[in-house]
Amino acid sequence: MEKMDTAGFSGFWKITVWDQEGLQGKKQEFTSGCHNVFESGIESVRSMRVESGAWVGYEHSGYQGQQFILEKGDYPRWDAWSGNIAYHTERLMSFRPIQCANHQESKMSIFERENFLGRTCDLCDDFPALQSMGWCNSEVGSMKVQSGAWVCYQYPGYRGYQYIMECDRHTGEYRHYREFGSHAQTSQVQSIRRVQQ
Amino acid sequence: MEKMDTAGFSGFWKITVWDQEGLQGKKQEFTSGCHNVFESGIESVRSMRVESGAWVGYEHSGYQGQQFILEKGDYPRWDAWSGNIAYHTERLMSFRPIQCANHQESKMSIFERENFLGRTCDLCDDFPALQSMGWCNSEVGSMKVQSGAWVCYQYPGYRGYQYIMECDRHTGEYRHYREFGSHAQTSQVQSIRRVQQ
């Protein structure tokens, strides 16, 4: 289990989950992270409503497997949270709140190669197509998050595998694509955006 | 066929398409809209690389069916452009360039009800979760685009059905969800962002 920085989290974050699609079936509310939904009496999560705050959902318990950013709104089916079709994740097994920065204060750096080497670029805005702003290839070797939380995506337009990057985790340092997430298989990253509270 | 405002477009936009996944098979380059790829000697488009400019791809010929925003980068498989899994679109049959505004000058208004009625809100930034900024429900009844091009999505986090909204089309006015696109079945819109050149 990863370290949870939940100090000051309670009272703001709220998510309602159901064990069936369409916001139906057995229902439960959470105001903090859930390491394993099964232990909370739900076999798996198949739909949800984020009431407040930003969350990240995981394919497996213990905050493992594919990651899915969850912002305020309704997620009636798995295709609402997943942009990855090659590898389906129809149910979530764990989820936790994310600490964001003020939208204008989010900042991160991307590097061409692992261990913060090669060409670099500072980001403080959303980039649906990294190559449009002059990034020369379809890969990012390593990243440092100075402020806030970000989502990186495999494909342009916020599609494909998602990697949630936070300044509160890994001390904001992601030195190799294997640190992007337990599901990362390549360093392909073609769009990046800030997480909105 | 819809009206094409292609004046001044040539020389900037460029897309390369292939009839097989993985940027393989029969290949063709385009610098302006393609009404029907079949007439250009390709049975259907299964992968592509946007070299410059922003484009919109369509499920059917004649710029009909599901719409997919295409920004600079690689799209090796259909899941790279589609966030909709309930209704697969594994190949594209037409595509065209999009005229964007300077990122900072994009502006649109959303309305609670059709025909620009009810509560309204002006947007000039990206909103991965409309409800986070106080929009009270998961639907948008009608929209007016004052400047630039925008993508609206069915679900939060830029997922689900996509609707490309342009100030150059429909005089920027989308009075009813049926005008959002030929594939629109509801007025459910939970995230909106600007298109980046």
Tab-separated table of C-alpha atoms in Angstrom, chain B residues 28 167 175:
chain	number	residue	atom	x	y	z
B	28	GLN	CA	-1.875	8.701	-48.304
B	167	CYS	CA	-17.598	29.419	-34.667
B	175	ARG	CA	-29.651	25.285	-30.612
